[in-house]
Amino acid sequence: MVLDDLAKLVNVGGPQVSPDGKWVAYTTSQVDVGEDKNTSQLWMVSWDGTRDIQLTFGTDGVGAPKWSPDGRWLAFTSSRPGKAKGSQVWLLDRQGGEANQLTDVKENLSEYQWSPDSKQLLLSLRAKEEPEPKEGAKPAPPKPIVLDRYHFKQDVQGYLTDKKEHLYLFDIATKKLTRLTNEDKYDERGGEWSPDGKWIAFISNQEAPDPDRANNSDVFVVEGKGGSAARKLTSFSGVDGGPLSWSPDSKLIAYRQGVSPRYSIYDMQRLAVVPADGGTPEVVAATAAMGTTGGVFTADSKSLLTTIGEDRVSYVAEVPLQGKGVTRLTTESGTAGAMSVVAGHVAVVWTTDVTAPEIYALEGKTLRKLTTHNDPLMAQLNLMPAENLSAKASDGSEVHSLLTMPVGYTAGTKAPMLLWIHGGPTAQDEHRFAADRQLLAAHGFAVLQVNYRGSTGRGHDYSYAINADWGDKEVKDLMAAVDGAVATGKIDADRMGVGGWSYGGILTDYTIATTTRFKAASSGAGTGNLLGMYGVDQYILQYDNELQPPWKNVEPYLKLSYPFLHADKIKTPTMFMGGDKDFNVTLVGGEQMYQALKSVGTTAELVVYPGQFHGFTRPSFIRDRYQRWFDWYDKYLGMPPAVKPAVAATTPTAN
């Protein structure tokens, strides 16, 4: 796999089974090199897999396909030109013809749902900060942003004002828009109609006096007509969240409940159910010790279908409401993604180490492939599977990892290796198609990916183990996994590098401040100066709850800032990267570490990507980042010189 293949990959997702079970609508996304952006399209494939039809062809992108319950319409969202600017709901008639714009809302649209009778939409809308200028009008000068919120910034969203997200009913025939509730103070999200059409369940954080100060969302239910009063159904002092699902008889609501009160960074959300007419919520016992996605009721309302992430895989499972038995429906070593369950038909996105994501039909415990968008590319590539490794950390903890050897590796030789650290920290490296893993392996590196303490997939306690103690147990786990990889006899211990993005960048900083065994490092969207991040990023709730404010307890901030405060111990040549619009882990974190290393005389480079948030969206920048990784590690690990890419029209700033 080479960098040019990034533009050939098709991201397949969002499956939606039609009400009659005969079709699956889904989306694809692919790089448009000329426009330097990703373009998404809408498709549908027949349940037997014999027909796969592209439904949209524009360059403005589509998303969120949803069938009307009567089966006549296929709706989707798009910002293509129409009667109103911004994302709107569009309709395709099953009988054929062009898509028509259905909504013309002036607010920002984030979600929508069909009513069971196909006569209404439930819309999630947030007022825009400034109204759209009239056609042909002179642009108005920018206004100052005035803020008075505790949580005042969020990546992508930017600075947060008092504009709230509310639920609206949209009548298909009259196009009349009606507020569902009269509550103005709180956000309302994730609305779902009951199958009988009488009720709407939704999620809202209505913590008094200020929802920003506690991650305490709850499930509410409200009558499905304008101006209704909502009833709160849950009471856990943490996350009671979505996605929501109703039982076929409209009596139960399935949701996900967290474990930790107040803040949820280490939460392993498990399935729970609550009676729609009020009653005691119950955690589904079978998922009490594992993290799940949302659950969908089976036809008999006795079980839920969900996906579970567990120790380097994610699988589809059937979970009973009573008892602790979990039936694993996908047994292969891979990763299950988005899933749709309608009329006894289950469609799921499935991927393995050496196969890119596609839509599959799940029949019993058998996966049957429906789409083949990536098959031509996969057939051309020599892809490497990942092997499972286990090791013991210095404190006795067992750590699990994945080791991918370089393409063309010869048994009996030793390969250079990159310790490639995932972000989160609440995520896990899995058996799935990962472009970074394959590109690095094709370039000649072994790739070690470690599910250190703090990761998901090993239960809540494993994730919660790093609470208020960052960079300690994780580094012990990383070093143990590195030792385990070297012990296989396949790795050249004198030619190792380390890198990661987000929490992976943070752990890179911790690692190079702890050891000098790595020849080169790349820290993306990271920080080593925790005290300097208070009030700068979006994690104020976590700081105050997990560490306390620094004026109350400065010691943990100083302890956890040891990469910055002991920068003189870092000898590893390090490249720092970040987007200048990132409010998640702000660029200042990388800038401070870069400046510290330059001050003490350690080799360092800073690469700033203009206009990019925490997750990059500009394809040329994503490609550029890979090429810089290649060049950096090649230089310090003694690899052959890489081929330089053509200079893009827009380039990052390197210092």
mmCIF file with all atom_site columns, C-alpha atoms in Angstrom, residues 167-301:
data_model
loop_
_atom_site.group_PDB
_atom_site.id
_atom_site.type_symbol
_atom_site.label_atom_id
_atom_site.label_alt_id
_atom_site.label_comp_id
_atom_site.label_asym_id
_atom_site.label_entity_id
_atom_site.label_seq_id
_atom_site.pdbx_PDB_ins_code
_atom_site.Cartn_x
_atom_site.Cartn_y
_atom_site.Cartn_z
_atom_site.occupancy
_atom_site.B_iso_or_equiv
_atom_site.pdbx_formal_charge
_atom_site.auth_seq_id
_atom_site.auth_comp_id
_atom_site.auth_asym_id
_atom_site.auth_atom_id
_atom_site.pdbx_PDB_model_num
ATOM 1   C CA . LEU A 1 167 ? -36.477 19.108  19.020 1.00 0.00 ? 167 LEU A CA 1
ATOM 2   C CA . TYR A 1 168 ? -39.055 20.157  16.437 1.00 0.00 ? 168 TYR A CA 1
ATOM 3   C CA . LEU A 1 169 ? -41.894 18.434  14.617 1.00 0.00 ? 169 LEU A CA 1
ATOM 4   C CA . PHE A 1 170 ? -41.940 19.004  10.866 1.00 0.00 ? 170 PHE A CA 1
ATOM 5   C CA . ASP A 1 171 ? -45.187 18.211  9.034  1.00 0.00 ? 171 ASP A CA 1
ATOM 6   C CA . ILE A 1 172 ? -44.445 16.684  5.621  1.00 0.00 ? 172 ILE A CA 1
ATOM 7   C CA . ALA A 1 173 ? -47.622 17.934  3.918  1.00 0.00 ? 173 ALA A CA 1
ATOM 8   C CA . THR A 1 174 ? -47.759 21.499  5.257  1.00 0.00 ? 174 THR A CA 1
ATOM 9   C CA . LYS A 1 175 ? -44.028 21.941  6.054  1.00 0.00 ? 175 LYS A CA 1
ATOM 10  C CA . LYS A 1 176 ? -45.075 23.497  9.351  1.00 0.00 ? 176 LYS A CA 1
ATOM 11  C CA . LEU A 1 177 ? -42.392 23.510  12.068 1.00 0.00 ? 177 LEU A CA 1
ATOM 12  C CA . THR A 1 178 ? -43.475 23.130  15.733 1.00 0.00 ? 178 THR A CA 1
ATOM 13  C CA . ARG A 1 179 ? -41.371 23.014  18.914 1.00 0.00 ? 179 ARG A CA 1
ATOM 14  C CA . LEU A 1 180 ? -41.833 19.694  20.693 1.00 0.00 ? 180 LEU A CA 1
ATOM 15  C CA . THR A 1 181 ? -41.305 21.053  24.230 1.00 0.00 ? 181 THR A CA 1
ATOM 16  C CA . ASN A 1 182 ? -41.303 24.534  25.742 1.00 0.00 ? 182 ASN A CA 1
ATOM 17  C CA . GLU A 1 183 ? -38.034 24.055  27.647 1.00 0.00 ? 183 GLU A CA 1
ATOM 18  C CA . ASP A 1 184 ? -35.459 26.630  26.508 1.00 0.00 ? 184 ASP A CA 1
ATOM 19  C CA . LYS A 1 185 ? -32.601 26.114  28.984 1.00 0.00 ? 185 LYS A CA 1
ATOM 20  C CA . TYR A 1 186 ? -31.351 22.672  27.964 1.00 0.00 ? 186 TYR A CA 1
ATOM 21  C CA . ASP A 1 187 ? -30.124 20.776  24.917 1.00 0.00 ? 187 ASP A CA 1
ATOM 22  C CA . GLU A 1 188 ? -32.350 17.974  23.622 1.00 0.00 ? 188 GLU A CA 1
ATOM 23  C CA . ARG A 1 189 ? -30.761 15.250  21.490 1.00 0.00 ? 189 ARG A CA 1
ATOM 24  C CA . GLY A 1 190 ? -31.176 11.738  20.108 1.00 0.00 ? 190 GLY A CA 1
ATOM 25  C CA . GLY A 1 191 ? -34.963 11.798  19.726 1.00 0.00 ? 191 GLY A CA 1
ATOM 26  C CA . GLU A 1 192 ? -36.697 8.501   18.835 1.00 0.00 ? 192 GLU A CA 1
ATOM 27  C CA . TRP A 1 193 ? -40.397 7.856   18.105 1.00 0.00 ? 193 TRP A CA 1
ATOM 28  C CA . SER A 1 194 ? -42.198 4.998   19.823 1.00 0.00 ? 194 SER A CA 1
ATOM 29  C CA . PRO A 1 195 ? -43.484 2.373   17.333 1.00 0.00 ? 195 PRO A CA 1
ATOM 30  C CA . ASP A 1 196 ? -47.108 3.329   18.120 1.00 0.00 ? 196 ASP A CA 1
ATOM 31  C CA . GLY A 1 197 ? -46.338 6.966   17.255 1.00 0.00 ? 197 GLY A CA 1
ATOM 32  C CA . LYS A 1 198 ? -47.576 8.347   20.581 1.00 0.00 ? 198 LYS A CA 1
ATOM 33  C CA . TRP A 1 199 ? -44.294 9.154   22.321 1.00 0.00 ? 199 TRP A CA 1
ATOM 34  C CA . ILE A 1 200 ? -40.834 10.511  21.693 1.00 0.00 ? 200 ILE A CA 1
ATOM 35  C CA . ALA A 1 201 ? -37.849 9.634   23.867 1.00 0.00 ? 201 ALA A CA 1
ATOM 36  C CA . PHE A 1 202 ? -34.782 11.878  23.943 1.00 0.00 ? 202 PHE A CA 1
ATOM 37  C CA . ILE A 1 203 ? -31.590 12.647  25.880 1.00 0.00 ? 203 ILE A CA 1
ATOM 38  C CA . SER A 1 204 ? -31.005 15.831  27.857 1.00 0.00 ? 204 SER A CA 1
ATOM 39  C CA . ASN A 1 205 ? -28.636 17.054  30.556 1.00 0.00 ? 205 ASN A CA 1
ATOM 40  C CA . GLN A 1 206 ? -30.784 19.141  32.887 1.00 0.00 ? 206 GLN A CA 1
ATOM 41  C CA . GLU A 1 207 ? -28.430 19.226  35.859 1.00 0.00 ? 207 GLU A CA 1
ATOM 42  C CA . ALA A 1 208 ? -29.226 22.181  38.116 1.00 0.00 ? 208 ALA A CA 1
ATOM 43  C CA . PRO A 1 209 ? -28.115 24.872  38.281 1.00 0.00 ? 209 PRO A CA 1
ATOM 44  C CA . ASP A 1 210 ? -25.664 24.449  35.371 1.00 0.00 ? 210 ASP A CA 1
ATOM 45  C CA . PRO A 1 211 ? -25.579 21.408  33.014 1.00 0.00 ? 211 PRO A CA 1
ATOM 46  C CA . ASP A 1 212 ? -22.039 22.340  31.939 1.00 0.00 ? 212 ASP A CA 1
ATOM 47  C CA . ARG A 1 213 ? -20.728 21.418  35.379 1.00 0.00 ? 213 ARG A CA 1
ATOM 48  C CA . ALA A 1 214 ? -21.781 17.745  35.363 1.00 0.00 ? 214 ALA A CA 1
ATOM 49  C CA . ASN A 1 215 ? -21.932 15.116  32.652 1.00 0.00 ? 215 ASN A CA 1
ATOM 50  C CA . ASN A 1 216 ? -25.326 13.961  33.910 1.00 0.00 ? 216 ASN A CA 1
ATOM 51  C CA . SER A 1 217 ? -27.595 13.254  30.956 1.00 0.00 ? 217 SER A CA 1
ATOM 52  C CA . ASP A 1 218 ? -30.907 11.425  31.357 1.00 0.00 ? 218 ASP A CA 1
ATOM 53  C CA . VAL A 1 219 ? -33.587 9.769   29.253 1.00 0.00 ? 219 VAL A CA 1
ATOM 54  C CA . PHE A 1 220 ? -36.824 11.742  28.902 1.00 0.00 ? 220 PHE A CA 1
ATOM 55  C CA . VAL A 1 221 ? -40.124 10.892  27.255 1.00 0.00 ? 221 VAL A CA 1
ATOM 56  C CA . VAL A 1 222 ? -42.684 13.319  25.854 1.00 0.00 ? 222 VAL A CA 1
ATOM 57  C CA . GLU A 1 223 ? -45.968 13.052  23.989 1.00 0.00 ? 223 GLU A CA 1
ATOM 58  C CA . GLY A 1 224 ? -45.435 13.344  20.241 1.00 0.00 ? 224 GLY A CA 1
ATOM 59  C CA . LYS A 1 225 ? -47.179 16.714  19.791 1.00 0.00 ? 225 LYS A CA 1
ATOM 60  C CA . GLY A 1 226 ? -46.084 20.318  20.054 1.00 0.00 ? 226 GLY A CA 1
ATOM 61  C CA . GLY A 1 227 ? -45.749 22.050  23.404 1.00 0.00 ? 227 GLY A CA 1
ATOM 62  C CA . SER A 1 228 ? -45.754 18.868  25.494 1.00 0.00 ? 228 SER A CA 1
ATOM 63  C CA . ALA A 1 229 ? -44.177 18.497  28.917 1.00 0.00 ? 229 ALA A CA 1
ATOM 64  C CA . ALA A 1 230 ? -41.393 15.914  29.201 1.00 0.00 ? 230 ALA A CA 1
ATOM 65  C CA . ARG A 1 231 ? -40.994 13.316  31.978 1.00 0.00 ? 231 ARG A CA 1
ATOM 66  C CA . LYS A 1 232 ? -37.562 12.200  33.196 1.00 0.00 ? 232 LYS A CA 1
ATOM 67  C CA . LEU A 1 233 ? -37.201 8.415   33.298 1.00 0.00 ? 233 LEU A CA 1
ATOM 68  C CA . THR A 1 234 ? -33.655 7.898   34.620 1.00 0.00 ? 234 THR A CA 1
ATOM 69  C CA . SER A 1 235 ? -31.765 9.155   37.669 1.00 0.00 ? 235 SER A CA 1
ATOM 70  C CA . PHE A 1 236 ? -28.161 7.908   37.535 1.00 0.00 ? 236 PHE A CA 1
ATOM 71  C CA . SER A 1 237 ? -25.799 10.779  38.399 1.00 0.00 ? 237 SER A CA 1
ATOM 72  C CA . GLY A 1 238 ? -23.733 10.233  35.280 1.00 0.00 ? 238 GLY A CA 1
ATOM 73  C CA . VAL A 1 239 ? -24.381 9.386   31.652 1.00 0.00 ? 239 VAL A CA 1
ATOM 74  C CA . ASP A 1 240 ? -27.755 7.927   30.718 1.00 0.00 ? 240 ASP A CA 1
ATOM 75  C CA . GLY A 1 241 ? -27.353 8.264   26.976 1.00 0.00 ? 241 GLY A CA 1
ATOM 76  C CA . GLY A 1 242 ? -28.145 7.061   23.514 1.00 0.00 ? 242 GLY A CA 1
ATOM 77  C CA . PRO A 1 243 ? -28.626 5.788   21.008 1.00 0.00 ? 243 PRO A CA 1
ATOM 78  C CA . LEU A 1 244 ? -32.159 5.017   22.158 1.00 0.00 ? 244 LEU A CA 1
ATOM 79  C CA . SER A 1 245 ? -34.302 2.107   21.013 1.00 0.00 ? 245 SER A CA 1
ATOM 80  C CA . TRP A 1 246 ? -37.963 1.278   21.680 1.00 0.00 ? 246 TRP A CA 1
ATOM 81  C CA . SER A 1 247 ? -39.328 -2.227  22.169 1.00 0.00 ? 247 SER A CA 1
ATOM 82  C CA . PRO A 1 248 ? -41.824 -3.229  19.444 1.00 0.00 ? 248 PRO A CA 1
ATOM 83  C CA . ASP A 1 249 ? -44.730 -2.894  21.907 1.00 0.00 ? 249 ASP A CA 1
ATOM 84  C CA . SER A 1 250 ? -43.659 0.675   22.866 1.00 0.00 ? 250 SER A CA 1
ATOM 85  C CA . LYS A 1 251 ? -43.309 -0.311  26.536 1.00 0.00 ? 251 LYS A CA 1
ATOM 86  C CA . LEU A 1 252 ? -39.530 -0.291  27.053 1.00 0.00 ? 252 LEU A CA 1
ATOM 87  C CA . ILE A 1 253 ? -36.695 2.032   26.058 1.00 0.00 ? 253 ILE A CA 1
ATOM 88  C CA . ALA A 1 254 ? -33.148 0.738   25.711 1.00 0.00 ? 254 ALA A CA 1
ATOM 89  C CA . TYR A 1 255 ? -30.282 3.157   26.311 1.00 0.00 ? 255 TYR A CA 1
ATOM 90  C CA . ARG A 1 256 ? -26.703 3.123   27.603 1.00 0.00 ? 256 ARG A CA 1
ATOM 91  C CA . GLN A 1 257 ? -25.707 3.882   31.180 1.00 0.00 ? 257 GLN A CA 1
ATOM 92  C CA . GLY A 1 258 ? -22.246 4.910   32.281 1.00 0.00 ? 258 GLY A CA 1
ATOM 93  C CA . VAL A 1 259 ? -20.318 3.831   35.335 1.00 0.00 ? 259 VAL A CA 1
ATOM 94  C CA . SER A 1 260 ? -18.689 6.997   36.679 1.00 0.00 ? 260 SER A CA 1
ATOM 95  C CA . PRO A 1 261 ? -20.729 9.880   38.087 1.00 0.00 ? 261 PRO A CA 1
ATOM 96  C CA . ARG A 1 262 ? -20.079 13.498  37.140 1.00 0.00 ? 262 ARG A CA 1
ATOM 97  C CA . TYR A 1 263 ? -17.615 12.904  34.284 1.00 0.00 ? 263 TYR A CA 1
ATOM 98  C CA . SER A 1 264 ? -17.331 10.048  31.821 1.00 0.00 ? 264 SER A CA 1
ATOM 99  C CA . ILE A 1 265 ? -13.911 9.969   30.172 1.00 0.00 ? 265 ILE A CA 1
ATOM 100 C CA . TYR A 1 266 ? -13.275 6.407   31.428 1.00 0.00 ? 266 TYR A CA 1
ATOM 101 C CA . ASP A 1 267 ? -16.867 5.238   31.112 1.00 0.00 ? 267 ASP A CA 1
ATOM 102 C CA . MET A 1 268 ? -17.621 1.851   29.694 1.00 0.00 ? 268 MET A CA 1
ATOM 103 C CA . GLN A 1 269 ? -21.249 2.397   28.794 1.00 0.00 ? 269 GLN A CA 1
ATOM 104 C CA . ARG A 1 270 ? -23.398 -0.695  29.221 1.00 0.00 ? 270 ARG A CA 1
ATOM 105 C CA . LEU A 1 271 ? -26.929 -1.412  28.047 1.00 0.00 ? 271 LEU A CA 1
ATOM 106 C CA . ALA A 1 272 ? -29.900 -0.562  30.247 1.00 0.00 ? 272 ALA A CA 1
ATOM 107 C CA . VAL A 1 273 ? -33.693 -0.489  29.865 1.00 0.00 ? 273 VAL A CA 1
ATOM 108 C CA . VAL A 1 274 ? -36.398 1.620   31.460 1.00 0.00 ? 274 VAL A CA 1
ATOM 109 C CA . PRO A 1 275 ? -40.220 1.361   31.243 1.00 0.00 ? 275 PRO A CA 1
ATOM 110 C CA . ALA A 1 276 ? -41.632 4.152   29.107 1.00 0.00 ? 276 ALA A CA 1
ATOM 111 C CA . ASP A 1 277 ? -44.434 4.856   31.591 1.00 0.00 ? 277 ASP A CA 1
ATOM 112 C CA . GLY A 1 278 ? -42.003 5.171   34.497 1.00 0.00 ? 278 GLY A CA 1
ATOM 113 C CA . GLY A 1 279 ? -40.361 2.599   36.715 1.00 0.00 ? 279 GLY A CA 1
ATOM 114 C CA . THR A 1 280 ? -36.981 1.395   37.836 1.00 0.00 ? 280 THR A CA 1
ATOM 115 C CA . PRO A 1 281 ? -34.214 1.477   35.215 1.00 0.00 ? 281 PRO A CA 1
ATOM 116 C CA . GLU A 1 282 ? -32.187 -1.725  35.040 1.00 0.00 ? 282 GLU A CA 1
ATOM 117 C CA . VAL A 1 283 ? -28.708 -2.329  33.670 1.00 0.00 ? 283 VAL A CA 1
ATOM 118 C CA . VAL A 1 284 ? -28.751 -5.366  31.379 1.00 0.00 ? 284 VAL A CA 1
ATOM 119 C CA . ALA A 1 285 ? -26.757 -7.807  33.509 1.00 0.00 ? 285 ALA A CA 1
ATOM 120 C CA . ALA A 1 286 ? -25.063 -9.467  30.549 1.00 0.00 ? 286 ALA A CA 1
ATOM 121 C CA . THR A 1 287 ? -23.347 -6.183  29.613 1.00 0.00 ? 287 THR A CA 1
ATOM 122 C CA . ALA A 1 288 ? -22.618 -4.880  33.122 1.00 0.00 ? 288 ALA A CA 1
ATOM 123 C CA . ALA A 1 289 ? -18.887 -5.557  32.707 1.00 0.00 ? 289 ALA A CA 1
ATOM 124 C CA . MET A 1 290 ? -18.392 -4.552  29.082 1.00 0.00 ? 290 MET A CA 1
ATOM 125 C CA . GLY A 1 291 ? -18.823 -1.569  26.791 1.00 0.00 ? 291 GLY A CA 1
ATOM 126 C CA . THR A 1 292 ? -21.430 -1.656  24.051 1.00 0.00 ? 292 THR A CA 1
ATOM 127 C CA . THR A 1 293 ? -22.876 0.420   21.286 1.00 0.00 ? 293 THR A CA 1
ATOM 128 C CA . GLY A 1 294 ? -26.623 1.038   21.282 1.00 0.00 ? 294 GLY A CA 1
ATOM 129 C CA . GLY A 1 295 ? -29.015 -1.898  21.476 1.00 0.00 ? 295 GLY A CA 1
ATOM 130 C CA . VAL A 1 296 ? -31.867 -2.790  19.111 1.00 0.00 ? 296 VAL A CA 1
ATOM 131 C CA . PHE A 1 297 ? -34.744 -4.922  20.386 1.00 0.00 ? 297 PHE A CA 1
ATOM 132 C CA . THR A 1 298 ? -35.444 -8.298  18.830 1.00 0.00 ? 298 THR A CA 1
ATOM 133 C CA . ALA A 1 299 ? -39.000 -8.975  17.624 1.00 0.00 ? 299 ALA A CA 1
ATOM 134 C CA . ASP A 1 300 ? -39.985 -10.700 20.894 1.00 0.00 ? 300 ASP A CA 1
ATOM 135 C CA . SER A 1 301 ? -38.616 -7.816  23.039 1.00 0.00 ? 301 SER A CA 1
#
